[in-house]
Amino acid sequence: MQLSPLPESKDKLSFNDFKNEVLADYRTAVVSRECSLLGRREVLTGKAKFGIFGDGKEVPQLAMAKAFKKGDFRSGYYRDQTFMMAIGKLTPQQFFAGLYADPNINNDPMSGGRQMGGHFGTHSLNEDGSFKNLTEQYNSSSDISPTAGQMPRMLGLAQASKMYRNIEEIKGHTKFSKNGNEISWGTIGNASTSEGVFFETFNAAGVLQVPLIISVWDDGYGISVPAKYQTTKENISEILKGFQRDNEKNGYEIFTVNGWDYVQLMEVYQQAAKIAREEHVPILIHVQELTQPQGHSTSGSHERYKSKDRLIWERQHDCIAKFRDWIIQFELTDGAGNTLSFIDNENDLIRIEKEAKKEVSLAKRTAWAAFLNPIKEERLKLSILLENVAKKSKQKSFILKLRNDLLEIGDPARLDLLSRARKVIVQVRDEEFTAKSELQQWVATYKKEQQPRFSSHLYSDSHQQTKNSTEVLPTYDEKPELVDARLILKDNFDYLFANNDNVVIFGEDTGNIGDVNQGLVGMQEKYGELRVADAGIREATILGQGIGMALRGLRPIAEIQYLDYLLYAIQIMSDDLATLHYRTVGKQKAPLIVRTRGHRLEGIWHSGSPMGAIVHLLRGMNILVPRNMTKAAGFYNTLMECDEPALIVENLNGYRLKEKMPTNIGEFKTPIGVVETVKEGADITVVSYGSTLKIVEETVQQLTEVGIDIEIIDIQSLLPFDLNHDIVKSIEKTNRLMVIDEDVPGGASAYILQEILENQNAYDYLDSKPTTVTAQEHRTAYGSDGDYFSKPNHDDIFEAIYAVMSESDPDLYKKLY
Ligand SMILES: Cc1ncc(C[n+]2csc(CCOP(=O)(O)OP(=O)(O)O)c2C)c(N)n1
Ligand SMILES: [Mg+2]
């Protein structure tokens, strides 16, 4: 693109305004740089653990901030402190609070100390968990550390604008959009563009034609590895040229600009924003010739891997130094022939620099005091308690020494307090006196107060949390119609689309044919190509679409065609979606529903059921495993009223099985975290879920014939798990437990056992060894025999149950083999 050399805005503003803006920008850049410099020192002197800063990337971020409007969203990475400062969402004091890991969200609004510094985000939610009016504020989705992990979500943030502009029914959702004018602003390091999700997102945004502006901050390196090992031709915009739109075909607008060139940057960002906002065209801005004055992070020095020449070049091209030179040299002749400049002389800049230093230094000290003073006060209280304990205890000298050591720590951490108190409790275990009880009480209260600072908000705590969900049973006609189960889902989706205008669904083959199992047949025709959409084969970005749209108030359902292919998306689910509410201390939410189908069908990649991996990687989500489509539909209905993300695994072999058509489609609800006793019995509690549950049911008759009466419990919801502890109530009665699961040995079954044995204390009631029947440890072989020999089959289940009974009464149940 041809660009004019000076910002258009210059003509519109009086020179004084222009000058003030330039100097204010310079000030922001210098303040940000000073934060980086002092931040590094704080780490090197031990006050903070790790630092990764935005030095060398300041000037382009000023340009991005100027083009950024209220309602827009950023999805970026750890270099963006200058941008955050420029939009007024990060103060130097907050910057240092984050560096110190201050767990007070008021001090570190980015993550309440949960994330390393440099991971930014804004608050989308009110105290009660409801959305704020996002169009009235600058927004940043919360950063994550995995390189390029911000890419999939930035696609969804952009796509939301497209939805709000083009879907008539949701135009009234003015909290989230003003006619889809909002841009999703992505930032990424040059080296991180090597990641698969970068290219996947890039292509998808071109296909979808969404208002996304991706800035690549190119400093030629990814830690120590230079561009020649990262990028073909060492140039990301060069190799992406094929994406450039032309008169015939949609595509991208691509800009390149040097990161030290203030004027060009302003121009490029203004132009890019105009195109993206008005035309909904994705844009790449390749910002080149950036530097890293202090190296990658506090973990090492860049002198180890950059040549002398490169280091000299970096000093010469430091964007702030270049900006400074430009300010000094700038002259303009006005209409009257007067020479206009930004400053009288260099002293004007030196004054700004000095003030910035002072401001940052003060901010640092204030942040440190705000972080440390509460701990010091807590220490004082504890020291008095310890002294009281010492006075009464036989271990007086030990305790006093411990107390004195505690008081001598210059910068105490909470662990210093709690750990010492716990050690004292051990020392006085044989003694009894009031001061000891007070100390015990202190430990309990302190834990109770402090633990939530590190562990709260994994799930929603609003009134819409899934744990509050209640059951609404399906109702039936006297003689209910038996239908292919997929039709129950289809009718239920129809109801959901009709009654919730912000529900959208998308995935591979989801739109035109109504999903591979026809659970959505006819829905696209009825609700349009945007709400019921086909997606490319790109699971990670299907997830990202969902996360981004959910962050902006839509209720997306992201469909992953088969459970086996969830692995392509699981990184984003695990790193981004599942951690979102936790890492923002409840300041952002993405109530995305991930729909998939799986468990057993045929062969290695259509029979997988890696539920153990899933429940462990996705803490923070609800993992729901309905045994049939009525239960599945009920889960969708429940989730529509909740504000948490969830995965629903439908049974791949269940769509054509017959189920009774309920009369209250869209209204019945499967409760989350509640098990269901499918069959009552006296001899053994058999716990299972999903497709396997049906196989368990099929063994009932054979078991009855040999006189064994099993109780069958459907777990239904792996996360959360049996909130009412109903399983142990069954074991109280049967005194025996068997877990049947089609994951590998020690997979989901180990998780289920831990829940039941440890959390529900079932071992108290067991008369037999608790056992598991699982799949083999390899993937499932193809064909009917492959299934029989790989997955738990009804003979395996029968024999396993029989063996338990035989062990307890060998005369009644003679050994089979
Ligand atoms: C998936 C993943 N792999 C490796 C890392 C470790 N890591 C952190 S930053 C980084 C280099 C990123 O370089 P670039 O994208 O150019 O950004 P820059 O730091 O240069 O701005 C690496 C390898 C990571 N965070 N995530
Ligand atoms: Mg780099």
mmCIF file of N, CA and C in Angstrom, residues 25-100:
data_model
loop_
_atom_site.group_PDB
_atom_site.id
_atom_site.type_symbol
_atom_site.label_atom_id
_atom_site.label_comp_id
_atom_site.label_asym_id
_atom_site.label_seq_id
_atom_site.Cartn_x
_atom_site.Cartn_y
_atom_site.Cartn_z
ATOM 1 N N ASP A 25 2.791 10.676 23.841
ATOM 2 C CA ASP A 25 3.208 9.342 23.383
ATOM 3 C C ASP A 25 4.646 9.064 23.812
ATOM 4 N N TYR A 26 5.482 10.049 23.626
ATOM 5 C CA TYR A 26 6.882 9.853 24.004
ATOM 6 C C TYR A 26 6.977 9.518 25.491
ATOM 7 N N ARG A 27 6.183 10.247 26.264
ATOM 8 C CA ARG A 27 6.189 10.025 27.708
ATOM 9 C C ARG A 27 5.745 8.583 28.040
ATOM 10 N N THR A 28 4.666 8.131 27.405
ATOM 11 C CA THR A 28 4.197 6.761 27.647
ATOM 12 C C THR A 28 5.289 5.751 27.304
ATOM 13 N N ALA A 29 5.940 5.981 26.176
ATOM 14 C CA ALA A 29 7.004 5.060 25.757
ATOM 15 C C ALA A 29 8.116 5.024 26.792
ATOM 16 N N VAL A 30 8.486 6.193 27.286
ATOM 17 C CA VAL A 30 9.594 6.261 28.238
ATOM 18 C C VAL A 30 9.199 5.648 29.587
ATOM 19 N N VAL A 31 7.974 5.899 29.996
ATOM 20 C CA VAL A 31 7.497 5.288 31.249
ATOM 21 C C VAL A 31 7.526 3.762 31.116
ATOM 22 N N SER A 32 7.039 3.284 29.992
ATOM 23 C CA SER A 32 7.013 1.838 29.778
ATOM 24 C C SER A 32 8.438 1.275 29.793
ATOM 25 N N ARG A 33 9.342 1.961 29.112
ATOM 26 C CA ARG A 33 10.733 1.483 29.087
ATOM 27 C C ARG A 33 11.330 1.454 30.490
ATOM 28 N N GLU A 34 11.042 2.492 31.238
ATOM 29 C CA GLU A 34 11.585 2.554 32.591
ATOM 30 C C GLU A 34 11.047 1.392 33.440
ATOM 31 N N CYS A 35 9.787 1.054 33.217
ATOM 32 C CA CYS A 35 9.217 -0.116 33.915
ATOM 33 C C CYS A 35 10.018 -1.376 33.569
ATOM 34 N N SER A 36 10.341 -1.528 32.305
ATOM 35 C CA SER A 36 11.118 -2.709 31.888
ATOM 36 C C SER A 36 12.485 -2.727 32.569
ATOM 37 N N LEU A 37 13.114 -1.571 32.578
ATOM 38 C CA LEU A 37 14.467 -1.512 33.153
ATOM 39 C C LEU A 37 14.433 -1.799 34.653
ATOM 40 N N LEU A 38 13.525 -1.135 35.351
ATOM 41 C CA LEU A 38 13.431 -1.361 36.803
ATOM 42 C C LEU A 38 12.892 -2.764 37.093
ATOM 43 N N GLY A 39 11.997 -3.215 36.255
ATOM 44 C CA GLY A 39 11.427 -4.559 36.430
ATOM 45 C C GLY A 39 12.525 -5.604 36.407
ATOM 46 N N ARG A 40 13.416 -5.470 35.469
ATOM 47 C CA ARG A 40 14.516 -6.435 35.383
ATOM 48 C C ARG A 40 15.342 -6.414 36.666
ATOM 49 N N ARG A 41 15.565 -5.203 37.158
ATOM 50 C CA ARG A 41 16.353 -5.104 38.391
ATOM 51 C C ARG A 41 15.640 -5.769 39.572
ATOM 52 N N GLU A 42 14.341 -5.624 39.610
ATOM 53 C CA GLU A 42 13.585 -6.250 40.710
ATOM 54 C C GLU A 42 13.739 -7.764 40.698
ATOM 55 N N VAL A 43 13.850 -8.318 39.511
ATOM 56 C CA VAL A 43 14.031 -9.768 39.426
ATOM 57 C C VAL A 43 15.462 -10.127 39.831
ATOM 58 N N LEU A 44 16.401 -9.367 39.327
ATOM 59 C CA LEU A 44 17.795 -9.710 39.607
ATOM 60 C C LEU A 44 18.132 -9.545 41.092
ATOM 61 N N THR A 45 17.398 -8.667 41.780
ATOM 62 C CA THR A 45 17.656 -8.525 43.219
ATOM 63 C C THR A 45 16.753 -9.440 44.041
ATOM 64 N N GLY A 46 15.951 -10.246 43.380
ATOM 65 C CA GLY A 46 15.204 -11.285 44.091
ATOM 66 C C GLY A 46 13.811 -10.887 44.560
ATOM 67 N N LYS A 47 13.373 -9.679 44.258
ATOM 68 C CA LYS A 47 12.034 -9.299 44.731
ATOM 69 C C LYS A 47 10.923 -9.893 43.861
ATOM 70 N N ALA A 48 11.264 -10.183 42.630
ATOM 71 C CA ALA A 48 10.290 -10.854 41.756
ATOM 72 C C ALA A 48 10.984 -12.080 41.171
ATOM 73 N N LYS A 49 10.174 -13.033 40.732
ATOM 74 C CA LYS A 49 10.779 -14.307 40.315
ATOM 75 C C LYS A 49 11.229 -14.332 38.865
ATOM 76 N N PHE A 50 10.456 -13.675 38.013
ATOM 77 C CA PHE A 50 10.733 -13.766 36.572
ATOM 78 C C PHE A 50 10.185 -12.523 35.895
ATOM 79 N N GLY A 51 10.903 -12.039 34.916
ATOM 80 C CA GLY A 51 10.418 -10.852 34.215
ATOM 81 C C GLY A 51 10.537 -11.006 32.712
ATOM 82 N N ILE A 52 9.480 -10.622 32.024
ATOM 83 C CA ILE A 52 9.504 -10.605 30.562
ATOM 84 C C ILE A 52 8.810 -9.306 30.164
ATOM 85 N N PHE A 53 9.500 -8.473 29.420
ATOM 86 C CA PHE A 53 9.067 -7.083 29.300
ATOM 87 C C PHE A 53 8.874 -6.649 27.845
ATOM 88 N N GLY A 54 8.324 -5.448 27.727
ATOM 89 C CA GLY A 54 7.981 -4.938 26.400
ATOM 90 C C GLY A 54 8.993 -3.963 25.825
ATOM 91 N N ASP A 55 10.202 -3.951 26.367
ATOM 92 C CA ASP A 55 11.183 -2.989 25.850
ATOM 93 C C ASP A 55 11.576 -3.334 24.416
ATOM 94 N N GLY A 56 11.676 -2.288 23.618
ATOM 95 C CA GLY A 56 12.021 -2.475 22.205
ATOM 96 C C GLY A 56 10.805 -2.555 21.303
ATOM 97 N N LYS A 57 9.616 -2.646 21.921
ATOM 98 C CA LYS A 57 8.382 -2.778 21.121
ATOM 99 C C LYS A 57 7.415 -1.627 21.433
ATOM 100 N N GLU A 58 7.933 -0.546 22.014
ATOM 101 C CA GLU A 58 7.019 0.480 22.534
ATOM 102 C C GLU A 58 6.296 1.263 21.436
ATOM 103 N N VAL A 59 7.030 1.721 20.442
ATOM 104 C CA VAL A 59 6.446 2.709 19.514
ATOM 105 C C VAL A 59 5.289 2.150 18.672
ATOM 106 N N PRO A 60 5.419 0.947 18.111
ATOM 107 C CA PRO A 60 4.259 0.444 17.350
ATOM 108 C C PRO A 60 3.013 0.288 18.212
ATOM 109 N N GLN A 61 3.232 0.019 19.483
ATOM 110 C CA GLN A 61 2.057 -0.171 20.357
ATOM 111 C C GLN A 61 1.327 1.149 20.613
ATOM 112 N N LEU A 62 2.057 2.246 20.533
ATOM 113 C CA LEU A 62 1.387 3.547 20.648
ATOM 114 C C LEU A 62 0.461 3.745 19.461
ATOM 115 N N ALA A 63 0.942 3.331 18.298
ATOM 116 C CA ALA A 63 0.133 3.484 17.080
ATOM 117 C C ALA A 63 -1.092 2.575 17.130
ATOM 118 N N MET A 64 -0.887 1.368 17.620
ATOM 119 C CA MET A 64 -2.016 0.441 17.726
ATOM 120 C C MET A 64 -3.050 0.995 18.707
ATOM 121 N N ALA A 65 -2.559 1.538 19.807
ATOM 122 C CA ALA A 65 -3.481 2.066 20.828
ATOM 123 C C ALA A 65 -4.321 3.210 20.268
ATOM 124 N N LYS A 66 -3.726 4.003 19.398
ATOM 125 C CA LYS A 66 -4.483 5.147 18.850
ATOM 126 C C LYS A 66 -5.612 4.700 17.933
ATOM 127 N N ALA A 67 -5.405 3.579 17.274
ATOM 128 C CA ALA A 67 -6.440 3.097 16.358
ATOM 129 C C ALA A 67 -7.463 2.212 17.066
ATOM 130 N N PHE A 68 -7.167 1.852 18.279
ATOM 131 C CA PHE A 68 -8.005 0.942 19.077
ATOM 132 C C PHE A 68 -9.173 1.721 19.660
ATOM 133 N N LYS A 69 -10.375 1.200 19.493
ATOM 134 C CA LYS A 69 -11.553 1.938 19.985
ATOM 135 C C LYS A 69 -12.277 1.157 21.073
ATOM 136 N N LYS A 70 -13.131 1.839 21.790
ATOM 137 C CA LYS A 70 -13.942 1.153 22.798
ATOM 138 C C LYS A 70 -14.771 0.066 22.126
ATOM 139 N N GLY A 71 -14.889 -1.056 22.804
ATOM 140 C CA GLY A 71 -15.583 -2.203 22.211
ATOM 141 C C GLY A 71 -14.627 -3.170 21.537
ATOM 142 N N ASP A 72 -13.473 -2.653 21.070
ATOM 143 C CA ASP A 72 -12.471 -3.518 20.441
ATOM 144 C C ASP A 72 -11.879 -4.472 21.478
ATOM 145 N N PHE A 73 -11.270 -5.531 20.983
ATOM 146 C CA PHE A 73 -10.598 -6.498 21.850
ATOM 147 C C PHE A 73 -9.160 -6.712 21.391
ATOM 148 N N ARG A 74 -8.293 -6.838 22.340
ATOM 149 C CA ARG A 74 -6.931 -7.287 22.045
ATOM 150 C C ARG A 74 -6.812 -8.763 22.393
ATOM 151 N N SER A 75 -6.021 -9.493 21.589
ATOM 152 C CA SER A 75 -5.650 -10.858 21.945
ATOM 153 C C SER A 75 -4.164 -10.947 21.639
ATOM 154 N N GLY A 76 -3.350 -10.834 22.666
ATOM 155 C CA GLY A 76 -1.934 -10.641 22.393
ATOM 156 C C GLY A 76 -1.023 -11.462 23.268
ATOM 157 N N TYR A 77 0.188 -10.968 23.413
ATOM 158 C CA TYR A 77 1.171 -11.712 24.208
ATOM 159 C C TYR A 77 1.988 -10.758 25.075
ATOM 160 N N TYR A 78 3.001 -11.341 25.715
ATOM 161 C CA TYR A 78 3.670 -10.675 26.837
ATOM 162 C C TYR A 78 4.457 -9.403 26.530
ATOM 163 N N ARG A 79 4.502 -8.965 25.281
ATOM 164 C CA ARG A 79 5.305 -7.757 25.013
ATOM 165 C C ARG A 79 4.475 -6.470 25.060
ATOM 166 N N ASP A 80 3.189 -6.573 25.383
ATOM 167 C CA ASP A 80 2.286 -5.457 25.079
ATOM 168 C C ASP A 80 2.033 -4.463 26.209
ATOM 169 N N GLN A 81 2.967 -4.333 27.117
ATOM 170 C CA GLN A 81 2.709 -3.438 28.258
ATOM 171 C C GLN A 81 2.482 -1.986 27.816
ATOM 172 N N THR A 82 3.202 -1.558 26.763
ATOM 173 C CA THR A 82 3.049 -0.162 26.340
ATOM 174 C C THR A 82 1.640 0.092 25.823
ATOM 175 N N PHE A 83 1.144 -0.869 25.048
ATOM 176 C CA PHE A 83 -0.225 -0.758 24.548
ATOM 177 C C PHE A 83 -1.201 -0.652 25.711
ATOM 178 N N MET A 84 -1.036 -1.534 26.684
ATOM 179 C CA MET A 84 -1.966 -1.548 27.817
ATOM 180 C C MET A 84 -1.897 -0.225 28.581
ATOM 181 N N MET A 85 -0.715 0.326 28.682
ATOM 182 C CA MET A 85 -0.576 1.623 29.363
ATOM 183 C C MET A 85 -1.237 2.719 28.522
ATOM 184 N N ALA A 86 -1.029 2.636 27.216
ATOM 185 C CA ALA A 86 -1.549 3.687 26.340
ATOM 186 C C ALA A 86 -3.077 3.711 26.310
ATOM 187 N N ILE A 87 -3.711 2.544 26.473
ATOM 188 C CA ILE A 87 -5.189 2.568 26.507
ATOM 189 C C ILE A 87 -5.701 2.791 27.931
ATOM 190 N N GLY A 88 -4.804 2.994 28.853
ATOM 191 C CA GLY A 88 -5.206 3.317 30.224
ATOM 192 C C GLY A 88 -5.634 2.125 31.044
ATOM 193 N N LYS A 89 -5.169 0.951 30.667
ATOM 194 C CA LYS A 89 -5.579 -0.252 31.403
ATOM 195 C C LYS A 89 -4.444 -0.866 32.220
ATOM 196 N N LEU A 90 -3.317 -0.197 32.246
ATOM 197 C CA LEU A 90 -2.211 -0.696 33.077
ATOM 198 C C LEU A 90 -1.411 0.499 33.566
ATOM 199 N N THR A 91 -1.329 0.632 34.890
ATOM 200 C CA THR A 91 -0.492 1.692 35.446
ATOM 201 C C THR A 91 0.853 1.082 35.815
ATOM 202 N N PRO A 92 1.869 1.902 35.940
ATOM 203 C CA PRO A 92 3.160 1.350 36.379
ATOM 204 C C PRO A 92 3.038 0.603 37.714
ATOM 205 N N GLN A 93 2.223 1.130 38.610
ATOM 206 C CA GLN A 93 2.073 0.431 39.895
ATOM 207 C C GLN A 93 1.479 -0.965 39.707
ATOM 208 N N GLN A 94 0.485 -1.057 38.841
ATOM 209 C CA GLN A 94 -0.109 -2.375 38.555
ATOM 210 C C GLN A 94 0.904 -3.287 37.861
ATOM 211 N N PHE A 95 1.714 -2.682 37.010
ATOM 212 C CA PHE A 95 2.771 -3.449 36.342
ATOM 213 C C PHE A 95 3.663 -4.127 37.380
ATOM 214 N N PHE A 96 4.065 -3.370 38.412
ATOM 215 C CA PHE A 96 4.942 -3.949 39.437
ATOM 216 C C PHE A 96 4.179 -4.928 40.333
ATOM 217 N N ALA A 97 2.922 -4.640 40.607
ATOM 218 C CA ALA A 97 2.137 -5.579 41.412
ATOM 219 C C ALA A 97 2.101 -6.956 40.732
ATOM 220 N N GLY A 98 1.958 -6.937 39.414
ATOM 221 C CA GLY A 98 1.957 -8.195 38.660
ATOM 222 C C GLY A 98 3.305 -8.893 38.746
ATOM 223 N N LEU A 99 4.342 -8.104 38.674
ATOM 224 C CA LEU A 99 5.697 -8.658 38.749
ATOM 225 C C LEU A 99 5.931 -9.333 40.098
ATOM 226 N N TYR A 100 5.404 -8.745 41.150
ATOM 227 C CA TYR A 100 5.580 -9.307 42.493
ATOM 228 C C TYR A 100 4.605 -10.440 42.789
#
